[in-house]
Amino acid sequence: DAKTTQPNSMESNEEEPVHLPCNHSTISGTDYIHWYRQLPSQGPEYVIHGLTSNVNNRMASLAIAEDRKSSTLILHRATLRDAAVYYCILRDQAGGTSYGKLTFGQGTILTVHP
Amino acid sequence: KAGVTQTPRYLIKTRGQQVTLSCSPISGHRSVSWYQQTPGQGLQFLFEYFSETQRNKGNFPGRFSGRQFSNSRSEMNVSTLELGDSALYLCASTPGLADLSSYNEQFFGPGTRLTVL
């Protein structure tokens, strides 16, 4: 699986936007970019995914660089509930080895200050 | 719709014993994946079951095994427990259709915290 690199930790203030970066310089053409987050004492939860175009949903936005070697998860207004570990994951959706498998890195620990 | 449930939530075992963990996926989901989470190694994929067949497998020793029943419920078993098996074991479910795009969102349970003494 192609590797992702994320900062170990980031901090934000409540109600401010947060930009969480992810580098994936070895991404292949069939790799989708997924983001999951894990709140304290919970299992991970899906946030968003994309292939080439920027994506928006009710939780966040995903901005993908034109060369796809990096992406940024954007939380438009951070709340205390957004404090979590955020994982950027590449998933090859062309191959059978992807069935049911997510390859997690170390993720970014996001701290949100009141 | 009920979420993914895992039982038990906490478990304490001693070295050499074996353990069985259970996962009930979201109703209608046919794929169940298992993960191990430790402070040192993070979240690691164990295996995935679909329609009672193991379809994908991570890099874990044969002491780790699983199965899936006709109602999609899944169990994983760890035999001859070692101290290093202490971890949070998470399961996740997806609809599991043949189209890989259905795997975009995995729904995780709260996990089973296993402590090996």
PDB file of C-alpha atoms in Angstrom:
ATOM      1  CA  ASP A   1       0.000   0.000   0.000  1.00  0.00           C
ATOM      2  CA  ALA A   2       1.181   3.492  -0.773  1.00  0.00           C
ATOM      3  CA  LYS A   3       2.357   5.418   2.270  1.00  0.00           C
ATOM      4  CA  THR A   4       0.938   8.601   3.773  1.00  0.00           C
ATOM      5  CA  THR A   5       2.711  11.142   5.957  1.00  0.00           C
ATOM      6  CA  GLN A   6       0.874  13.279   8.480  1.00  0.00           C
ATOM      7  CA  PRO A   7       2.027  15.607  11.251  1.00  0.00           C
ATOM      8  CA  ASN A   8       1.974  13.909  14.643  1.00  0.00           C
ATOM      9  CA  SER A   9      -0.178  16.583  16.220  1.00  0.00           C
ATOM     10  CA  MET A  10      -1.977  19.848  15.587  1.00  0.00           C
ATOM     11  CA  GLU A  11      -3.842  22.319  17.739  1.00  0.00           C
ATOM     12  CA  SER A  12      -6.784  24.555  17.040  1.00  0.00           C
ATOM     13  CA  ASN A  13      -9.165  26.870  18.820  1.00  0.00           C
ATOM     14  CA  GLU A  14     -12.855  26.210  18.960  1.00  0.00           C
ATOM     15  CA  GLU A  15     -14.894  27.653  16.074  1.00  0.00           C
ATOM     16  CA  GLU A  16     -11.797  28.232  13.936  1.00  0.00           C
ATOM     17  CA  PRO A  17     -11.069  26.330  10.710  1.00  0.00           C
ATOM     18  CA  VAL A  18      -8.602  23.467  10.820  1.00  0.00           C
ATOM     19  CA  HIS A  19      -6.507  22.263   7.894  1.00  0.00           C
ATOM     20  CA  LEU A  20      -5.061  18.797   8.370  1.00  0.00           C
ATOM     21  CA  PRO A  21      -2.412  17.972   5.756  1.00  0.00           C
ATOM     22  CA  CYS A  22      -1.454  14.622   4.308  1.00  0.00           C
ATOM     23  CA  ASN A  23       1.375  13.795   1.916  1.00  0.00           C
ATOM     24  CA  HIS A  24       1.150  10.790  -0.360  1.00  0.00           C
ATOM     25  CA  SER A  25       3.816  11.205  -2.998  1.00  0.00           C
ATOM     26  CA  THR A  26       3.669   7.566  -4.174  1.00  0.00           C
ATOM     27  CA  ILE A  27      -0.065   7.534  -4.763  1.00  0.00           C
ATOM     28  CA  SER A  28      -1.174   5.479  -7.752  1.00  0.00           C
ATOM     29  CA  GLY A  29      -3.888   6.290 -10.235  1.00  0.00           C
ATOM     30  CA  THR A  30      -6.408   3.934  -8.645  1.00  0.00           C
ATOM     31  CA  ASP A  31      -5.808   4.994  -5.038  1.00  0.00           C
ATOM     32  CA  TYR A  32      -8.658   6.786  -3.366  1.00  0.00           C
ATOM     33  CA  ILE A  33      -7.871   9.140  -0.469  1.00  0.00           C
ATOM     34  CA  HIS A  34      -9.869   8.344   2.630  1.00  0.00           C
ATOM     35  CA  TRP A  35     -10.046  10.105   5.969  1.00  0.00           C
ATOM     36  CA  TYR A  36     -11.193   8.516   9.168  1.00  0.00           C
ATOM     37  CA  ARG A  37     -11.065   9.841  12.702  1.00  0.00           C
ATOM     38  CA  GLN A  38     -11.034   8.167  16.062  1.00  0.00           C
ATOM     39  CA  LEU A  39     -12.569   9.938  18.998  1.00  0.00           C
ATOM     40  CA  PRO A  40     -11.331   9.006  22.470  1.00  0.00           C
ATOM     41  CA  SER A  41     -12.489   5.560  23.588  1.00  0.00           C
ATOM     42  CA  GLN A  42     -14.315   4.889  20.312  1.00  0.00           C
ATOM     43  CA  GLY A  43     -13.719   3.008  17.106  1.00  0.00           C
ATOM     44  CA  PRO A  44     -12.711   4.988  14.015  1.00  0.00           C
ATOM     45  CA  GLU A  45     -15.407   6.698  11.995  1.00  0.00           C
ATOM     46  CA  TYR A  46     -15.468   7.610   8.329  1.00  0.00           C
ATOM     47  CA  VAL A  47     -15.081  11.287   7.511  1.00  0.00           C
ATOM     48  CA  ILE A  48     -14.721  11.697   3.757  1.00  0.00           C
ATOM     49  CA  HIS A  49     -13.049  10.279   0.659  1.00  0.00           C
ATOM     50  CA  GLY A  50     -12.105  11.428  -2.821  1.00  0.00           C
ATOM     51  CA  LEU A  51     -10.155  10.570  -5.940  1.00  0.00           C
ATOM     52  CA  THR A  52      -9.233  13.729  -7.865  1.00  0.00           C
ATOM     53  CA  SER A  53     -11.780  16.451  -7.257  1.00  0.00           C
ATOM     54  CA  ASN A  54     -12.373  18.350  -4.057  1.00  0.00           C
ATOM     55  CA  VAL A  55     -15.203  16.885  -1.979  1.00  0.00           C
ATOM     56  CA  ASN A  56     -17.576  18.305   0.597  1.00  0.00           C
ATOM     57  CA  ASN A  57     -19.917  16.635   3.035  1.00  0.00           C
ATOM     58  CA  ARG A  58     -21.633  17.586   6.253  1.00  0.00           C
ATOM     59  CA  MET A  59     -18.566  16.788   8.325  1.00  0.00           C
ATOM     60  CA  ALA A  60     -15.685  18.234   6.345  1.00  0.00           C
ATOM     61  CA  SER A  61     -14.130  19.148   3.025  1.00  0.00           C
ATOM     62  CA  LEU A  62     -11.314  17.369   1.235  1.00  0.00           C
ATOM     63  CA  ALA A  63      -8.971  19.373  -0.942  1.00  0.00           C
ATOM     64  CA  ILE A  64      -6.805  17.293  -3.285  1.00  0.00           C
ATOM     65  CA  ALA A  65      -3.727  18.726  -4.967  1.00  0.00           C
ATOM     66  CA  GLU A  66      -3.710  18.720  -8.747  1.00  0.00           C
ATOM     67  CA  ASP A  67      -0.857  16.178  -8.866  1.00  0.00           C
ATOM     68  CA  ARG A  68      -2.611  14.161  -6.111  1.00  0.00           C
ATOM     69  CA  LYS A  69       0.590  13.932  -4.106  1.00  0.00           C
ATOM     70  CA  SER A  70      -1.010  15.677  -1.150  1.00  0.00           C
ATOM     71  CA  SER A  71      -4.414  16.425   0.280  1.00  0.00           C
ATOM     72  CA  THR A  72      -5.914  18.482   3.086  1.00  0.00           C
ATOM     73  CA  LEU A  73      -8.858  17.713   5.309  1.00  0.00           C
ATOM     74  CA  ILE A  74     -10.675  20.888   6.250  1.00  0.00           C
ATOM     75  CA  LEU A  75     -12.887  21.235   9.286  1.00  0.00           C
ATOM     76  CA  HIS A  76     -14.631  24.532   8.738  1.00  0.00           C
ATOM     77  CA  ARG A  77     -15.411  25.330  12.371  1.00  0.00           C
ATOM     78  CA  ALA A  78     -13.733  23.120  14.923  1.00  0.00           C
ATOM     79  CA  THR A  79     -15.691  22.083  17.966  1.00  0.00           C
ATOM     80  CA  LEU A  80     -14.492  20.347  21.106  1.00  0.00           C
ATOM     81  CA  ARG A  81     -16.088  17.179  19.745  1.00  0.00           C
ATOM     82  CA  ASP A  82     -13.660  17.263  16.808  1.00  0.00           C
ATOM     83  CA  ALA A  83     -10.720  16.468  19.096  1.00  0.00           C
ATOM     84  CA  ALA A  84      -9.590  13.102  17.777  1.00  0.00           C
ATOM     85  CA  VAL A  85      -6.880  11.247  15.879  1.00  0.00           C
ATOM     86  CA  TYR A  86      -7.312  11.847  12.147  1.00  0.00           C
ATOM     87  CA  TYR A  87      -6.093   9.210   9.727  1.00  0.00           C
ATOM     88  CA  CYS A  88      -5.354   9.778   6.060  1.00  0.00           C
ATOM     89  CA  ILE A  89      -5.553   6.459   4.200  1.00  0.00           C
ATOM     90  CA  LEU A  90      -4.934   5.466   0.607  1.00  0.00           C
ATOM     91  CA  ARG A  91      -7.044   2.677  -0.704  1.00  0.00           C
ATOM     92  CA  ASP A  92      -6.551   0.946  -4.039  1.00  0.00           C
ATOM     93  CA  GLN A  93     -10.052   0.271  -5.274  1.00  0.00           C
ATOM     94  CA  ALA A  94      -8.936  -1.597  -8.333  1.00  0.00           C
ATOM     95  CA  GLY A  95      -7.453  -4.624  -6.661  1.00  0.00           C
ATOM     96  CA  GLY A  96      -9.016  -7.499  -4.741  1.00  0.00           C
ATOM     97  CA  THR A  97      -6.477  -7.121  -1.960  1.00  0.00           C
ATOM     98  CA  SER A  98      -8.409  -4.061  -0.852  1.00  0.00           C
ATOM     99  CA  TYR A  99     -11.433  -5.978   0.288  1.00  0.00           C
ATOM    100  CA  GLY A 100     -12.382  -4.792   3.741  1.00  0.00           C
ATOM    101  CA  LYS A 101      -8.876  -3.490   4.403  1.00  0.00           C
ATOM    102  CA  LEU A 102      -7.839  -0.073   5.571  1.00  0.00           C
ATOM    103  CA  THR A 103      -4.138   0.560   6.161  1.00  0.00           C
ATOM    104  CA  PHE A 104      -3.870   3.065   8.991  1.00  0.00           C
ATOM    105  CA  GLY A 105      -0.781   5.168   9.665  1.00  0.00           C
ATOM    106  CA  GLN A 106      -0.079   6.944  12.936  1.00  0.00           C
ATOM    107  CA  GLY A 107      -2.461   9.792  12.185  1.00  0.00           C
ATOM    108  CA  THR A 108      -2.611  13.350  13.481  1.00  0.00           C
ATOM    109  CA  ILE A 109      -3.757  14.041  17.026  1.00  0.00           C
ATOM    110  CA  LEU A 110      -5.966  17.116  16.877  1.00  0.00           C
ATOM    111  CA  THR A 111      -6.401  19.113  20.077  1.00  0.00           C
ATOM    112  CA  VAL A 112      -9.156  21.725  20.163  1.00  0.00           C
ATOM    113  CA  HIS A 113      -8.935  24.470  22.771  1.00  0.00           C
ATOM    114  CA  PRO A 114     -12.074  26.171  24.142  1.00  0.00           C
TER     115      PRO A 114
ATOM    116  CA  LYS B   1     -30.418   1.187  12.578  1.00  0.00           C
ATOM    117  CA  ALA B   2     -28.300  -0.381  15.290  1.00  0.00           C
ATOM    118  CA  GLY B   3     -24.558   0.018  14.931  1.00  0.00           C
ATOM    119  CA  VAL B   4     -21.827  -2.578  15.070  1.00  0.00           C
ATOM    120  CA  THR B   5     -21.781  -4.357  18.402  1.00  0.00           C
ATOM    121  CA  GLN B   6     -18.888  -6.206  19.965  1.00  0.00           C
ATOM    122  CA  THR B   7     -18.874  -8.490  22.956  1.00  0.00           C
ATOM    123  CA  PRO B   8     -17.444  -8.600  25.456  1.00  0.00           C
ATOM    124  CA  ARG B   9     -16.241  -5.039  25.860  1.00  0.00           C
ATOM    125  CA  TYR B  10     -13.481  -5.972  28.295  1.00  0.00           C
ATOM    126  CA  LEU B  11     -11.651  -9.213  28.844  1.00  0.00           C
ATOM    127  CA  ILE B  12      -8.766 -10.332  31.029  1.00  0.00           C
ATOM    128  CA  LYS B  13      -6.923 -13.544  30.217  1.00  0.00           C
ATOM    129  CA  THR B  14      -3.637 -15.135  31.177  1.00  0.00           C
ATOM    130  CA  ARG B  15      -0.801 -16.236  28.935  1.00  0.00           C
ATOM    131  CA  GLY B  16      -1.423 -19.501  27.146  1.00  0.00           C
ATOM    132  CA  GLN B  17      -5.195 -19.257  27.257  1.00  0.00           C
ATOM    133  CA  GLN B  18      -7.369 -18.746  24.230  1.00  0.00           C
ATOM    134  CA  VAL B  19     -10.071 -16.159  23.668  1.00  0.00           C
ATOM    135  CA  THR B  20     -13.051 -15.677  21.378  1.00  0.00           C
ATOM    136  CA  LEU B  21     -14.401 -12.247  20.520  1.00  0.00           C
ATOM    137  CA  SER B  22     -17.725 -11.611  18.848  1.00  0.00           C
ATOM    138  CA  CYS B  23     -18.911  -8.990  16.372  1.00  0.00           C
ATOM    139  CA  SER B  24     -22.425  -8.330  15.105  1.00  0.00           C
ATOM    140  CA  PRO B  25     -22.418  -6.159  11.975  1.00  0.00           C
ATOM    141  CA  ILE B  26     -25.012  -3.626  10.966  1.00  0.00           C
ATOM    142  CA  SER B  27     -28.122  -5.344   9.668  1.00  0.00           C
ATOM    143  CA  GLY B  28     -27.730  -6.074   5.958  1.00  0.00           C
ATOM    144  CA  HIS B  29     -23.948  -5.763   5.964  1.00  0.00           C
ATOM    145  CA  ARG B  30     -22.212  -8.869   4.698  1.00  0.00           C
ATOM    146  CA  SER B  31     -18.567  -7.950   5.186  1.00  0.00           C
ATOM    147  CA  VAL B  32     -16.821  -7.915   8.543  1.00  0.00           C
ATOM    148  CA  SER B  33     -13.217  -6.825   9.038  1.00  0.00           C
ATOM    149  CA  TRP B  34     -11.133  -7.164  12.173  1.00  0.00           C
ATOM    150  CA  TYR B  35      -8.360  -4.870  13.390  1.00  0.00           C
ATOM    151  CA  GLN B  36      -5.919  -4.866  16.277  1.00  0.00           C
ATOM    152  CA  GLN B  37      -4.966  -1.560  17.891  1.00  0.00           C
ATOM    153  CA  THR B  38      -1.941  -1.233  20.164  1.00  0.00           C
ATOM    154  CA  PRO B  39      -0.021   1.854  21.299  1.00  0.00           C
ATOM    155  CA  GLY B  40       3.114   0.632  19.565  1.00  0.00           C
ATOM    156  CA  GLN B  41       1.800  -0.655  16.251  1.00  0.00           C
ATOM    157  CA  GLY B  42      -1.355   1.407  15.869  1.00  0.00           C
ATOM    158  CA  LEU B  43      -4.309   0.007  13.951  1.00  0.00           C
ATOM    159  CA  GLN B  44      -3.500  -3.127  11.972  1.00  0.00           C
ATOM    160  CA  PHE B  45      -5.763  -5.136   9.707  1.00  0.00           C
ATOM    161  CA  LEU B  46      -6.271  -8.754  10.734  1.00  0.00           C
ATOM    162  CA  PHE B  47      -8.715 -10.230   8.210  1.00  0.00           C
ATOM    163  CA  GLU B  48     -11.984  -9.741   6.398  1.00  0.00           C
ATOM    164  CA  TYR B  49     -14.905 -12.102   5.970  1.00  0.00           C
ATOM    165  CA  PHE B  50     -17.616 -11.956   3.371  1.00  0.00           C
ATOM    166  CA  SER B  51     -20.405 -14.495   2.990  1.00  0.00           C
ATOM    167  CA  GLU B  52     -18.727 -16.835   5.476  1.00  0.00           C
ATOM    168  CA  THR B  53     -15.424 -16.827   3.539  1.00  0.00           C
ATOM    169  CA  GLN B  54     -12.174 -15.175   4.466  1.00  0.00           C
ATOM    170  CA  ARG B  55     -11.456 -12.877   1.561  1.00  0.00           C
ATOM    171  CA  ASN B  56      -8.493 -10.893   2.805  1.00  0.00           C
ATOM    172  CA  LYS B  57      -5.850 -11.403   5.436  1.00  0.00           C
ATOM    173  CA  GLY B  58      -3.290  -9.257   7.181  1.00  0.00           C
ATOM    174  CA  ASN B  59       0.152 -10.208   8.399  1.00  0.00           C
ATOM    175  CA  PHE B  60      -0.617 -11.964  11.675  1.00  0.00           C
ATOM    176  CA  PRO B  61       0.416 -15.413  12.902  1.00  0.00           C
ATOM    177  CA  GLY B  62      -1.872 -18.405  12.604  1.00  0.00           C
ATOM    178  CA  ARG B  63      -2.853 -18.068  16.267  1.00  0.00           C
ATOM    179  CA  PHE B  64      -5.281 -15.435  15.049  1.00  0.00           C
ATOM    180  CA  SER B  65      -8.255 -16.889  13.263  1.00  0.00           C
ATOM    181  CA  GLY B  66     -11.817 -15.989  12.544  1.00  0.00           C
ATOM    182  CA  ARG B  67     -15.040 -17.144  11.072  1.00  0.00           C
ATOM    183  CA  GLN B  68     -18.318 -15.743   9.890  1.00  0.00           C
ATOM    184  CA  PHE B  69     -21.751 -17.224  10.283  1.00  0.00           C
ATOM    185  CA  SER B  70     -24.649 -17.270   7.847  1.00  0.00           C
ATOM    186  CA  ASN B  71     -26.228 -14.280   9.627  1.00  0.00           C
ATOM    187  CA  SER B  72     -22.963 -12.325   9.012  1.00  0.00           C
ATOM    188  CA  ARG B  73     -21.996 -12.314  12.663  1.00  0.00           C
ATOM    189  CA  SER B  74     -18.308 -12.925  13.064  1.00  0.00           C
ATOM    190  CA  GLU B  75     -15.984 -14.259  15.715  1.00  0.00           C
ATOM    191  CA  MET B  76     -12.264 -14.041  16.028  1.00  0.00           C
ATOM    192  CA  ASN B  77     -10.173 -16.399  18.086  1.00  0.00           C
ATOM    193  CA  VAL B  78      -6.704 -15.991  19.490  1.00  0.00           C
ATOM    194  CA  SER B  79      -5.052 -19.150  20.763  1.00  0.00           C
ATOM    195  CA  THR B  80      -2.070 -19.481  23.084  1.00  0.00           C
ATOM    196  CA  LEU B  81      -2.274 -15.880  24.203  1.00  0.00           C
ATOM    197  CA  GLU B  82       0.905 -13.856  24.589  1.00  0.00           C
ATOM    198  CA  LEU B  83       1.444 -10.655  26.552  1.00  0.00           C
ATOM    199  CA  GLY B  84       1.803  -8.793  23.271  1.00  0.00           C
ATOM    200  CA  ASP B  85      -1.736  -9.711  22.292  1.00  0.00           C
ATOM    201  CA  SER B  86      -3.030  -7.177  24.792  1.00  0.00           C
ATOM    202  CA  ALA B  87      -4.858  -4.707  22.577  1.00  0.00           C
ATOM    203  CA  LEU B  88      -8.113  -3.172  21.523  1.00  0.00           C
ATOM    204  CA  TYR B  89      -9.732  -5.418  18.932  1.00  0.00           C
ATOM    205  CA  LEU B  90     -12.059  -3.615  16.578  1.00  0.00           C
ATOM    206  CA  CYS B  91     -14.427  -4.950  14.023  1.00  0.00           C
ATOM    207  CA  ALA B  92     -15.954  -3.033  11.147  1.00  0.00           C
ATOM    208  CA  SER B  93     -18.744  -3.827   8.753  1.00  0.00           C
ATOM    209  CA  THR B  94     -19.649  -2.738   5.245  1.00  0.00           C
ATOM    210  CA  PRO B  95     -22.326  -3.791   2.800  1.00  0.00           C
ATOM    211  CA  GLY B  96     -19.583  -5.801   1.112  1.00  0.00           C
ATOM    212  CA  LEU B  97     -20.912  -5.791  -2.413  1.00  0.00           C
ATOM    213  CA  ALA B  98     -18.650  -6.934  -5.212  1.00  0.00           C
ATOM    214  CA  ASP B  99     -18.130  -3.340  -6.231  1.00  0.00           C
ATOM    215  CA  LEU B 100     -15.163  -2.145  -4.187  1.00  0.00           C
ATOM    216  CA  SER B 101     -16.638   1.312  -3.997  1.00  0.00           C
ATOM    217  CA  SER B 102     -19.050  -0.039  -1.397  1.00  0.00           C
ATOM    218  CA  TYR B 103     -16.088  -0.214   0.965  1.00  0.00           C
ATOM    219  CA  ASN B 104     -15.706   3.537   1.095  1.00  0.00           C
ATOM    220  CA  GLU B 105     -17.228   3.703   4.514  1.00  0.00           C
ATOM    221  CA  GLN B 106     -16.463   1.110   7.134  1.00  0.00           C
ATOM    222  CA  PHE B 107     -18.575   1.214  10.282  1.00  0.00           C
ATOM    223  CA  PHE B 108     -16.574   0.373  13.375  1.00  0.00           C
ATOM    224  CA  GLY B 109     -17.733  -1.052  16.650  1.00  0.00           C
ATOM    225  CA  PRO B 110     -16.511   0.184  20.034  1.00  0.00           C
ATOM    226  CA  GLY B 111     -13.979  -2.621  20.333  1.00  0.00           C
ATOM    227  CA  THR B 112     -13.071  -5.292  22.845  1.00  0.00           C
ATOM    228  CA  ARG B 113     -10.257  -4.421  25.223  1.00  0.00           C
ATOM    229  CA  LEU B 114      -8.207  -7.567  25.811  1.00  0.00           C
ATOM    230  CA  THR B 115      -5.651  -7.666  28.596  1.00  0.00           C
ATOM    231  CA  VAL B 116      -3.292 -10.619  28.798  1.00  0.00           C
ATOM    232  CA  LEU B 117      -1.569 -11.139  32.160  1.00  0.00           C
TER     233      LEU B 117
END
